[in-house]
Amino acid sequence: ASDTTLSSGGFAIVSAGGMADFTTISNGGFEAVSRGGTAISTTVSYDGHDTVFSGGTASDTTVGSGGDEYVLSGGATISTICGDSDNE
């Protein structure tokens, strides 16, 4: 999937062999990157949630004010940028 916006309860799962690029997550949107999935150039802004599970990979992620990215044991992130008051 490319150039996707997730908000207001929108939910995406990036699973084995899948790739999501240029995703924007905000206002209650959620992205889950599971084993074998890859997320590239994701922007997580206010009240957006991004979780990288074991075996998943997220690269070039930007976490803006009020957004969060959780990386669980075995998950990988590459080149994540976090702004003030953000969580990774």
Protein backbone atom coordinates (compact mmCIF):
# COMPACT_ATOMS: atom_id res chain seq x y z
CA ALA A 1 0.00 0.00 0.00
CA SER A 2 1.28 3.47 -0.79
CA ASP A 3 0.22 7.00 0.22
CA THR A 4 -2.33 5.78 2.76
CA THR A 5 -3.94 7.85 5.54
CA LEU A 6 -5.20 6.14 8.70
CA SER A 7 -7.38 8.15 11.07
CA SER A 8 -10.59 7.99 13.14
CA GLY A 9 -10.20 4.32 13.99
CA GLY A 10 -8.62 3.36 10.66
CA PHE A 11 -6.45 0.26 11.03
CA ALA A 12 -3.86 -1.40 8.82
CA ILE A 13 -1.85 -4.59 9.28
CA VAL A 14 1.37 -4.96 7.29
CA SER A 15 2.01 -8.69 7.32
CA ALA A 16 4.61 -11.10 5.92
CA GLY A 17 5.81 -10.00 2.50
CA GLY A 18 3.76 -6.81 2.67
CA MET A 19 5.02 -3.27 2.46
CA ALA A 20 3.43 0.06 3.32
CA ASP A 21 5.12 3.28 2.27
CA PHE A 22 4.30 6.92 2.86
CA THR A 23 1.56 6.15 5.39
CA THR A 24 0.19 8.95 7.57
CA ILE A 25 -1.34 7.95 10.92
CA SER A 26 -3.28 10.38 13.12
CA ASN A 27 -6.44 10.98 15.19
CA GLY A 28 -6.97 7.42 16.40
CA GLY A 29 -5.44 5.62 13.42
CA PHE A 30 -3.34 2.51 14.00
CA GLU A 31 -0.78 0.56 12.01
CA ALA A 32 0.59 -2.84 13.03
CA VAL A 33 3.75 -4.13 11.35
CA SER A 34 3.94 -7.87 11.92
CA ARG A 35 6.58 -10.53 11.22
CA GLY A 36 7.96 -10.15 7.70
CA GLY A 37 6.17 -6.84 7.08
CA THR A 38 7.91 -3.56 6.27
CA ALA A 39 6.74 0.03 6.76
CA ILE A 40 8.73 2.79 5.07
CA SER A 41 8.44 6.58 5.48
CA THR A 42 5.58 6.51 7.97
CA THR A 43 4.46 9.74 9.64
CA VAL A 44 2.78 9.33 13.04
CA SER A 45 1.12 12.50 14.32
CA TYR A 46 -1.29 13.45 17.11
CA ASP A 47 -3.12 10.42 18.56
CA GLY A 48 -1.67 8.12 15.88
CA HIS A 49 -0.27 4.74 16.90
CA ASP A 50 2.30 2.56 15.18
CA THR A 51 3.37 -0.81 16.61
CA VAL A 52 6.23 -2.91 15.25
CA PHE A 53 5.91 -6.54 16.33
CA SER A 54 8.62 -9.20 16.48
CA GLY A 55 10.07 -9.72 13.01
CA GLY A 56 8.57 -6.51 11.62
CA THR A 57 10.61 -3.57 10.32
CA ALA A 58 9.89 0.16 10.22
CA SER A 59 12.29 2.55 8.53
CA ASP A 60 12.39 6.32 8.09
CA THR A 61 9.55 6.88 10.55
CA THR A 62 8.73 10.38 11.80
CA VAL A 63 6.86 10.55 15.11
CA GLY A 64 5.30 13.98 15.57
CA SER A 65 3.76 15.64 18.60
CA GLY A 66 1.30 13.38 20.40
CA GLY A 67 2.03 10.33 18.24
CA ASP A 68 3.62 7.11 19.39
CA GLU A 69 5.57 4.19 18.02
CA TYR A 70 5.95 0.99 20.03
CA VAL A 71 8.64 -1.48 19.08
CA LEU A 72 8.16 -4.85 20.72
CA SER A 73 10.92 -7.36 21.40
CA GLY A 74 12.32 -8.59 18.10
CA GLY A 75 10.96 -5.66 16.10
CA ALA A 76 13.33 -3.33 14.24
CA THR A 77 13.37 0.38 13.50
CA ILE A 78 15.80 2.23 11.26
CA SER A 79 16.21 6.02 11.14
CA THR A 80 13.32 7.04 13.39
CA ILE A 81 12.91 10.76 14.14
CA CYS A 82 11.02 11.76 17.29
CA GLY A 83 9.91 15.31 18.00
CA ASP A 84 9.28 16.86 21.43
CA SER A 85 6.88 15.05 23.78
CA ASP A 86 6.69 11.99 21.53
CA ASN A 87 7.05 8.34 22.37
CA GLU A 88 9.05 5.56 20.89
